[in-house]
């Protein structure tokens, strides 16, 4: 038989089998789909590529959240940002760690500080295989290194805490970076935001009648840049003089709550309604109240002030009042003071005979400061006393100690797009056992004004709420929490180039793997990965009818055979 006949015979055979469409029974595995999810895509990209190559011959592989899959391959050494994306059996591929190995597990810093305030940024480090090596930890504010410290691990696997000082000088959200370096180890870092706010504290000076003492104390406070003072002086019935948006009376606790400190002159004229509102300001707001006495207290005021056997001393001789060196000293002639202080009281300033002339006592979450120096204003000259320094220092310290009604804490303020951070909200009055029916709302507000609500649920302790904030895209935004007239906010940033803390999640990963019925594998030993995945999926071979001639690839040999036979006949002159 000639080659042309062979070619024609094979072509006709393919065509005949295609028409007859023969079938046969076979045992075949269904081709399963697996999703490969990386917890740190930038760092673990080579390992993800290696996993995909290993699985590509036996499975349909999808990188990222596939929506539905037969198994999940988690690549990384931390929990995924979206745990709900895990479907089917789980295989955790842990990247191999170099030696030495450094990581920033956590950074602790206040979410907001006052301008020119000194705070500490504490970095929790883990050093593996770096025993005896000098580790340098630096705090960067933009291109500037603002603090640096060195530590040395004492063991082969050591955890170290490093505190770095930071002075907040520029208003707004400052992006800081903690950089950790050591010889022979790959440098690591983490980013954070600190919201630098206006340092001025709100102080309300309210004089129920004109007095020299209250006037000169108020002037000393108004001259201090740390304090934003609003004031009202009741000159006579129906005649008042005010500065700023001062309330007309002290009867509304909600109005008083907008301030951190109340400085009240002639407190003996306070009515019962005033005292009730001030007590609410102390107990519920946690505010501070300074009472500038002009006579020994009595009636309802005595109940708030406390103390026993009040006396007035006007011996005619000038007495120096000793106080903490940060406050300075006052001088005076006339004083009112109790023979016995109430429980929990603390002396601020006293005479040489040990009489408490200025002292403080807690009331609920707040604090009352009682001032019994009636004529210290007469000795306010800088050559005589520290009058101009004493009062701003005392009031600014009180204002700084007044707690905010709402506190917002973010586990991570700088994220990568697609990551999430846990937020914890503390409602101070609810945490103290004074519940309120006011609802709490939390939302993220982007720079373009776009808003998104954040779902909250009760926290582990009384008065706390928790939620998850998701960074869907790059950019800056603020998380704003509102509850009645009170609000609080913290800045957040999503940046694909951000460095984030990497806490050791070995125990959590082990629990997650066990709960999903999976297996952990080392990233440098992936030879058995396809077999492990196949065993976890548990797919058995099933009988399946197979039609081999239905493959479109048969067209190629059929066309090639006919074309070759036609070419041979043409060369022979038969076509």
Tab-separated table of C-alpha atoms in Angstrom, residues 31-418:
chain	number	residue	atom	x	y	z
A	31	UNK	CA	-10.748	18.445	38.568
A	32	UNK	CA	-11.241	20.343	41.855
A	33	UNK	CA	-10.836	24.114	42.348
A	34	UNK	CA	-8.610	25.562	45.069
A	35	UNK	CA	-8.124	29.203	46.062
A	36	UNK	CA	-4.724	30.526	47.158
A	37	UNK	CA	-5.020	33.393	49.660
A	38	UNK	CA	-1.917	35.351	50.730
A	39	UNK	CA	-1.977	37.282	54.019
A	40	UNK	CA	0.948	39.451	52.876
A	41	UNK	CA	0.902	39.451	49.060
A	42	UNK	CA	3.926	41.723	48.585
A	43	UNK	CA	6.262	39.774	50.844
A	44	UNK	CA	5.011	36.279	49.979
A	45	UNK	CA	4.573	36.685	46.207
A	46	UNK	CA	7.394	34.183	45.345
A	47	UNK	CA	5.940	31.582	47.697
A	48	UNK	CA	2.458	32.089	46.209
A	49	UNK	CA	3.895	31.530	42.720
A	50	UNK	CA	5.586	28.332	43.904
A	51	UNK	CA	2.314	27.043	45.394
A	52	UNK	CA	0.442	27.799	42.153
A	53	UNK	CA	3.042	25.897	40.101
A	54	UNK	CA	2.806	22.878	42.393
A	55	UNK	CA	-0.981	22.716	42.206
A	56	UNK	CA	-1.509	23.773	38.592
A	57	UNK	CA	-1.144	20.301	37.138
A	58	UNK	CA	-3.813	18.690	39.320
A	59	UNK	CA	-6.293	21.469	40.189
A	60	UNK	CA	-7.939	24.592	38.915
A	61	UNK	CA	-6.076	27.274	40.883
A	62	UNK	CA	-7.498	30.725	41.644
A	63	UNK	CA	-5.324	33.344	43.382
A	64	UNK	CA	-7.417	35.371	45.839
A	65	UNK	CA	-10.955	34.970	47.097
A	66	UNK	CA	-12.713	32.844	44.472
A	67	UNK	CA	-16.145	33.057	46.060
A	68	UNK	CA	-16.521	29.246	45.953
A	69	UNK	CA	-13.846	26.574	45.997
A	70	UNK	CA	-13.183	23.038	47.149
A	71	UNK	CA	-10.188	23.988	49.346
A	72	UNK	CA	-8.213	27.022	50.543
A	73	UNK	CA	-4.426	27.343	50.569
A	74	UNK	CA	-3.476	30.073	53.052
A	75	UNK	CA	0.030	31.429	52.413
A	76	UNK	CA	1.511	33.436	55.289
A	77	UNK	CA	2.269	33.493	58.990
A	78	UNK	CA	-0.659	35.640	60.166
A	79	UNK	CA	-4.426	35.417	60.199
A	80	UNK	CA	-6.152	36.543	57.001
A	81	UNK	CA	-7.936	39.900	57.129
A	82	UNK	CA	-11.180	38.211	56.037
A	83	UNK	CA	-11.487	34.872	57.802
A	84	UNK	CA	-14.849	34.261	56.140
A	85	UNK	CA	-13.051	33.847	52.803
A	86	UNK	CA	-11.798	30.425	53.940
A	87	UNK	CA	-13.852	27.659	52.330
A	88	UNK	CA	-13.426	23.921	52.329
A	89	UNK	CA	-10.440	22.150	53.866
A	90	UNK	CA	-7.521	24.433	54.777
A	91	UNK	CA	-3.800	24.060	54.128
A	92	UNK	CA	-1.586	26.710	55.728
A	93	UNK	CA	1.764	27.214	53.992
A	94	UNK	CA	4.056	29.045	56.422
A	95	UNK	CA	6.947	30.990	54.820
A	96	UNK	CA	10.404	29.870	55.895
A	97	UNK	CA	12.049	32.330	58.280
A	98	UNK	CA	15.590	33.544	57.682
A	99	UNK	CA	18.082	33.693	60.523
A	100	UNK	CA	18.346	36.175	62.125
A	101	UNK	CA	14.727	37.263	61.852
A	102	UNK	CA	13.161	40.495	63.166
A	103	UNK	CA	9.542	41.546	63.321
A	104	UNK	CA	7.514	44.339	64.928
A	105	UNK	CA	4.614	42.556	66.600
A	106	UNK	CA	2.834	45.587	68.003
A	107	UNK	CA	3.178	49.344	68.422
A	108	UNK	CA	1.479	51.138	71.317
A	109	UNK	CA	0.931	54.894	71.115
A	110	UNK	CA	-1.899	57.295	71.968
A	111	UNK	CA	-4.249	57.856	69.043
A	112	UNK	CA	-4.357	61.589	69.793
A	113	UNK	CA	-2.036	63.984	71.612
A	114	UNK	CA	-1.842	67.706	72.212
A	115	UNK	CA	0.519	69.922	70.274
A	116	UNK	CA	3.965	70.220	71.939
A	117	UNK	CA	3.116	67.277	74.188
A	118	UNK	CA	5.716	64.570	74.821
A	119	UNK	CA	4.483	61.004	74.464
A	120	UNK	CA	6.080	57.574	74.143
A	121	UNK	CA	5.794	55.198	71.203
A	122	UNK	CA	6.433	51.652	72.452
A	123	UNK	CA	7.387	48.954	69.945
A	124	UNK	CA	7.058	45.268	70.851
A	125	UNK	CA	9.751	43.368	68.909
A	126	UNK	CA	10.537	39.712	68.361
A	127	UNK	CA	14.095	38.701	67.505
A	128	UNK	CA	14.896	35.125	66.448
A	129	UNK	CA	18.513	34.050	65.995
A	130	UNK	CA	19.818	37.509	66.915
A	131	UNK	CA	21.316	36.742	70.331
A	132	UNK	CA	24.138	39.140	71.113
A	133	UNK	CA	23.459	41.365	68.082
A	134	UNK	CA	22.797	45.074	68.453
A	135	UNK	CA	19.308	45.961	67.207
A	136	UNK	CA	18.654	49.591	66.297
A	137	UNK	CA	15.093	50.904	66.613
A	138	UNK	CA	14.401	54.312	65.069
A	139	UNK	CA	11.276	56.472	64.950
A	140	UNK	CA	10.849	58.352	61.661
A	141	UNK	CA	8.619	61.385	61.180
A	142	UNK	CA	8.691	61.688	57.416
A	143	UNK	CA	12.339	61.928	56.354
A	144	UNK	CA	13.527	62.882	59.858
A	145	UNK	CA	14.669	60.443	62.540
A	146	UNK	CA	13.170	61.894	65.724
A	147	UNK	CA	14.204	59.154	68.188
A	148	UNK	CA	16.564	56.194	68.250
A	149	UNK	CA	17.371	53.408	70.702
A	150	UNK	CA	19.406	50.196	70.727
A	151	UNK	CA	18.716	46.850	72.404
A	152	UNK	CA	20.420	43.464	72.504
A	153	UNK	CA	18.489	40.158	72.724
A	154	UNK	CA	19.494	37.895	75.572
A	155	UNK	CA	18.229	34.675	73.977
A	156	UNK	CA	17.826	32.915	70.655
A	157	UNK	CA	14.116	33.773	70.576
A	158	UNK	CA	13.504	36.972	72.532
A	159	UNK	CA	10.759	39.573	72.818
A	160	UNK	CA	11.792	43.153	73.565
A	161	UNK	CA	9.891	46.352	74.331
A	162	UNK	CA	11.470	49.615	73.190
A	163	UNK	CA	10.066	53.031	74.184
A	164	UNK	CA	10.789	55.974	71.878
A	165	UNK	CA	9.941	59.581	72.847
A	166	UNK	CA	7.964	61.736	70.426
A	167	UNK	CA	7.230	65.452	70.604
A	168	UNK	CA	4.095	66.386	68.674
A	169	UNK	CA	4.815	69.729	67.011
A	170	UNK	CA	2.576	69.893	63.927
A	171	UNK	CA	-1.221	69.930	64.059
A	172	UNK	CA	-3.037	67.187	62.156
A	173	UNK	CA	-2.468	63.486	61.580
A	174	UNK	CA	1.246	62.677	61.670
A	175	UNK	CA	2.419	59.484	59.974
A	176	UNK	CA	5.266	57.862	61.879
A	177	UNK	CA	7.338	54.786	61.072
A	178	UNK	CA	9.213	52.511	63.467
A	179	UNK	CA	12.216	50.964	61.663
A	180	UNK	CA	14.101	47.996	63.164
A	181	UNK	CA	17.548	47.002	61.856
A	182	UNK	CA	20.334	44.617	62.857
A	183	UNK	CA	23.470	43.357	61.152
A	184	UNK	CA	22.796	40.310	58.985
A	185	UNK	CA	19.007	40.624	59.281
A	186	UNK	CA	16.449	42.042	56.909
A	187	UNK	CA	15.129	45.387	58.179
A	188	UNK	CA	11.477	45.600	59.138
A	189	UNK	CA	9.118	48.426	60.048
A	190	UNK	CA	5.577	49.399	60.916
A	191	UNK	CA	3.585	52.594	60.336
A	192	UNK	CA	1.202	54.428	62.652
A	193	UNK	CA	-0.810	57.652	62.818
A	194	UNK	CA	-0.947	60.083	65.742
A	195	UNK	CA	-3.558	62.822	65.660
A	196	UNK	CA	-1.977	66.043	66.946
A	197	UNK	CA	-4.688	68.351	68.254
A	198	UNK	CA	-5.047	71.908	69.457
A	199	UNK	CA	-3.571	71.987	72.981
A	200	UNK	CA	-6.025	74.521	74.334
A	201	UNK	CA	-8.443	73.237	76.955
A	202	UNK	CA	-11.926	74.629	77.488
A	203	UNK	CA	-12.308	76.448	80.806
A	204	UNK	CA	-15.447	78.231	82.031
A	205	UNK	CA	-14.893	80.961	84.631
A	206	UNK	CA	-18.219	81.869	86.262
A	207	UNK	CA	-18.355	84.537	88.997
A	208	UNK	CA	-21.643	84.756	90.871
A	209	UNK	CA	-20.618	88.218	92.032
A	210	UNK	CA	-17.622	90.451	91.259
A	211	UNK	CA	-14.563	89.747	93.403
A	212	UNK	CA	-10.908	90.682	93.163
A	213	UNK	CA	-9.774	87.111	93.787
A	214	UNK	CA	-11.842	85.648	90.924
A	215	UNK	CA	-10.950	88.561	88.618
A	216	UNK	CA	-7.192	88.165	88.915
A	217	UNK	CA	-7.366	84.359	88.756
A	218	UNK	CA	-9.380	84.663	85.535
A	219	UNK	CA	-6.886	87.120	84.050
A	220	UNK	CA	-4.016	84.748	84.810
A	221	UNK	CA	-5.866	81.927	83.030
A	222	UNK	CA	-6.732	84.091	79.996
A	223	UNK	CA	-3.057	84.947	79.552
A	224	UNK	CA	-2.069	81.280	79.149
A	225	UNK	CA	-2.041	79.918	75.584
A	226	UNK	CA	-2.905	76.404	76.798
A	227	UNK	CA	-6.378	77.448	77.955
A	228	UNK	CA	-9.420	78.648	76.002
A	229	UNK	CA	-11.312	80.624	78.635
A	230	UNK	CA	-14.928	81.700	78.375
A	231	UNK	CA	-16.313	83.679	81.284
A	232	UNK	CA	-19.373	85.314	82.789
A	233	UNK	CA	-19.543	87.705	85.727
A	234	UNK	CA	-22.888	88.409	87.401
A	235	UNK	CA	-22.581	92.107	88.304
A	236	UNK	CA	-26.060	92.387	89.785
A	237	UNK	CA	-29.549	91.007	89.269
A	238	UNK	CA	-30.091	90.779	85.495
A	239	UNK	CA	-26.745	92.390	84.625
A	240	UNK	CA	-23.864	90.175	83.493
A	241	UNK	CA	-20.623	90.569	81.587
A	242	UNK	CA	-19.396	87.703	79.417
A	243	UNK	CA	-16.504	86.664	77.220
A	244	UNK	CA	-17.081	84.078	74.537
A	245	UNK	CA	-20.092	81.767	74.372
A	246	UNK	CA	-20.458	81.408	78.138
A	247	UNK	CA	-23.736	79.958	79.472
A	248	UNK	CA	-26.075	82.349	81.270
A	249	UNK	CA	-26.468	79.982	84.234
A	250	UNK	CA	-24.944	76.855	85.778
A	251	UNK	CA	-28.160	74.846	85.717
A	252	UNK	CA	-27.621	72.717	82.570
A	253	UNK	CA	-25.195	69.801	82.953
A	254	UNK	CA	-25.167	69.185	79.177
A	255	UNK	CA	-23.991	72.767	78.570
A	256	UNK	CA	-21.356	72.504	81.268
A	257	UNK	CA	-20.108	69.225	79.735
A	258	UNK	CA	-18.602	71.137	76.804
A	259	UNK	CA	-15.873	72.361	79.182
A	260	UNK	CA	-13.085	70.534	80.976
A	261	UNK	CA	-12.814	72.789	84.041
A	262	UNK	CA	-15.216	75.150	85.854
A	263	UNK	CA	-13.706	77.964	87.923
A	264	UNK	CA	-16.464	79.378	90.155
A	265	UNK	CA	-16.158	82.586	92.110
A	266	UNK	CA	-18.334	83.236	95.203
A	267	UNK	CA	-19.605	79.614	95.284
A	268	UNK	CA	-21.578	80.361	98.454
A	269	UNK	CA	-24.252	81.944	96.203
A	270	UNK	CA	-24.859	78.730	94.230
A	271	UNK	CA	-28.490	77.672	94.221
A	272	UNK	CA	-29.613	74.091	94.709
A	273	UNK	CA	-30.240	73.703	90.960
A	274	UNK	CA	-26.720	74.957	90.233
A	275	UNK	CA	-25.184	72.510	92.681
A	276	UNK	CA	-27.185	69.636	91.164
A	277	UNK	CA	-25.925	70.464	87.644
A	278	UNK	CA	-22.335	70.869	88.885
A	279	UNK	CA	-22.515	67.511	90.643
A	280	UNK	CA	-23.737	65.929	87.379
A	281	UNK	CA	-20.789	67.593	85.609
A	282	UNK	CA	-18.443	66.038	88.156
A	283	UNK	CA	-19.932	62.550	88.320
A	284	UNK	CA	-21.018	61.965	84.730
A	285	UNK	CA	-18.720	64.186	82.672
A	286	UNK	CA	-15.725	63.537	84.926
A	287	UNK	CA	-14.986	67.266	84.858
A	288	UNK	CA	-12.963	69.353	87.293
A	289	UNK	CA	-14.351	72.215	89.420
A	290	UNK	CA	-12.330	74.932	91.178
A	291	UNK	CA	-14.231	76.717	93.983
A	292	UNK	CA	-12.776	80.122	94.932
A	293	UNK	CA	-14.225	80.485	98.415
A	294	UNK	CA	-14.878	83.902	99.950
A	295	UNK	CA	-16.239	82.532	103.238
A	296	UNK	CA	-16.494	79.177	105.036
A	297	UNK	CA	-18.937	76.938	103.123
A	298	UNK	CA	-22.337	76.028	104.517
A	299	UNK	CA	-25.566	74.269	103.515
A	300	UNK	CA	-25.578	72.251	100.275
A	301	UNK	CA	-22.167	73.617	99.272
A	302	UNK	CA	-20.662	72.094	102.430
A	303	UNK	CA	-22.019	68.701	101.374
A	304	UNK	CA	-20.141	68.937	98.060
A	305	UNK	CA	-16.967	70.360	99.551
A	306	UNK	CA	-16.759	68.195	102.657
A	307	UNK	CA	-14.443	68.842	105.582
A	308	UNK	CA	-15.311	69.581	109.195
A	309	UNK	CA	-14.936	72.416	111.704
A	310	UNK	CA	-14.285	75.158	109.156
A	311	UNK	CA	-12.343	78.153	110.430
A	312	UNK	CA	-11.252	81.546	109.165
A	313	UNK	CA	-7.814	82.973	110.007
A	314	UNK	CA	-6.950	86.651	109.545
A	315	UNK	CA	-3.959	87.197	111.790
A	316	UNK	CA	-2.670	90.156	109.778
A	317	UNK	CA	0.673	88.566	108.950
A	318	UNK	CA	1.696	87.421	105.481
A	319	UNK	CA	2.008	83.639	105.188
A	320	UNK	CA	3.750	81.699	102.414
A	321	UNK	CA	1.715	78.794	101.018
A	322	UNK	CA	3.944	75.838	100.162
A	323	UNK	CA	3.019	73.840	97.050
A	324	UNK	CA	4.549	71.523	94.479
A	325	UNK	CA	7.509	73.098	92.678
A	326	UNK	CA	5.710	72.829	89.327
A	327	UNK	CA	3.020	75.165	90.670
A	328	UNK	CA	5.117	77.604	92.680
A	329	UNK	CA	4.036	79.433	95.821
A	330	UNK	CA	1.322	81.836	96.862
A	331	UNK	CA	1.192	84.343	99.694
A	332	UNK	CA	-1.761	85.562	101.702
A	333	UNK	CA	-3.100	86.949	104.951
A	334	UNK	CA	-6.696	85.694	105.191
A	335	UNK	CA	-7.578	82.003	104.851
A	336	UNK	CA	-10.506	79.638	105.392
A	337	UNK	CA	-9.726	75.971	106.041
A	338	UNK	CA	-11.228	72.846	107.649
A	339	UNK	CA	-9.855	71.290	110.794
A	340	UNK	CA	-10.370	67.857	109.194
A	341	UNK	CA	-10.242	66.974	105.501
A	342	UNK	CA	-12.792	64.602	103.942
A	343	UNK	CA	-11.802	61.057	103.069
A	344	UNK	CA	-9.731	60.814	99.885
A	345	UNK	CA	-8.719	64.481	99.944
A	346	UNK	CA	-5.212	65.550	98.869
A	347	UNK	CA	-3.463	68.752	99.919
A	348	UNK	CA	-2.245	71.023	97.106
A	349	UNK	CA	-1.027	73.987	99.157
A	350	UNK	CA	-0.785	74.562	102.908
A	351	UNK	CA	0.540	77.002	105.480
A	352	UNK	CA	3.565	76.383	107.589
A	353	UNK	CA	1.327	75.207	110.415
A	354	UNK	CA	0.041	72.372	108.197
A	355	UNK	CA	-3.362	73.895	107.502
A	356	UNK	CA	-4.792	72.796	104.138
A	357	UNK	CA	-5.644	76.025	102.297
A	358	UNK	CA	-5.945	74.575	98.767
A	359	UNK	CA	-6.914	70.901	98.422
A	360	UNK	CA	-8.731	68.492	96.126
A	361	UNK	CA	-11.214	65.684	96.628
A	362	UNK	CA	-12.761	63.200	94.155
A	363	UNK	CA	-16.473	63.390	93.380
A	364	UNK	CA	-17.558	60.536	91.121
A	365	UNK	CA	-15.236	60.521	88.114
A	366	UNK	CA	-14.504	64.219	88.611
A	367	UNK	CA	-12.636	66.283	91.137
A	368	UNK	CA	-13.310	69.394	93.239
A	369	UNK	CA	-10.496	71.789	94.130
A	370	UNK	CA	-11.284	73.981	97.144
A	371	UNK	CA	-9.390	77.283	97.398
A	372	UNK	CA	-9.393	78.936	100.824
A	373	UNK	CA	-6.732	81.600	100.122
A	374	UNK	CA	-8.990	84.669	100.082
A	375	UNK	CA	-6.497	87.451	99.371
A	376	UNK	CA	-3.565	85.885	97.527
A	377	UNK	CA	-4.328	88.292	94.674
A	378	UNK	CA	-2.994	91.141	96.803
A	379	UNK	CA	0.464	89.515	96.693
A	380	UNK	CA	0.481	88.619	92.985
A	381	UNK	CA	3.553	90.671	92.072
A	382	UNK	CA	6.280	88.475	90.546
A	383	UNK	CA	8.678	89.585	93.249
A	384	UNK	CA	6.328	88.302	95.968
A	385	UNK	CA	4.797	85.075	94.635
A	386	UNK	CA	4.189	82.838	91.619
A	387	UNK	CA	0.543	83.893	91.261
A	388	UNK	CA	0.693	84.244	87.439
A	389	UNK	CA	2.228	80.765	87.074
A	390	UNK	CA	0.373	78.951	89.841
A	391	UNK	CA	-3.171	79.204	88.489
A	392	UNK	CA	-2.546	78.318	84.790
A	393	UNK	CA	-0.375	75.365	85.858
A	394	UNK	CA	-3.015	74.104	88.284
A	395	UNK	CA	-5.983	74.502	85.899
A	396	UNK	CA	-4.198	73.100	82.833
A	397	UNK	CA	-3.221	70.035	84.858
A	398	UNK	CA	-6.807	69.585	85.967
A	399	UNK	CA	-8.046	69.961	82.383
A	400	UNK	CA	-5.574	67.374	81.092
A	401	UNK	CA	-6.843	64.874	83.687
A	402	UNK	CA	-10.495	65.270	82.659
A	403	UNK	CA	-11.359	62.106	80.699
A	404	UNK	CA	-13.134	62.360	77.330
A	405	UNK	CA	-16.728	61.060	77.247
A	406	UNK	CA	-15.849	58.706	74.378
A	407	UNK	CA	-12.527	56.975	73.756
A	408	UNK	CA	-11.728	55.348	70.403
A	409	UNK	CA	-8.822	52.916	70.034
A	410	UNK	CA	-7.688	51.323	66.757
A	411	UNK	CA	-5.562	48.214	66.685
A	412	UNK	CA	-3.915	49.462	63.466
A	413	UNK	CA	-4.351	53.008	62.121
A	414	UNK	CA	-2.320	52.472	58.912
A	415	UNK	CA	-3.559	49.655	56.680
A	416	UNK	CA	-3.086	48.233	53.236
A	417	UNK	CA	-6.075	48.353	50.857
A	418	UNK	CA	-8.229	45.313	51.574
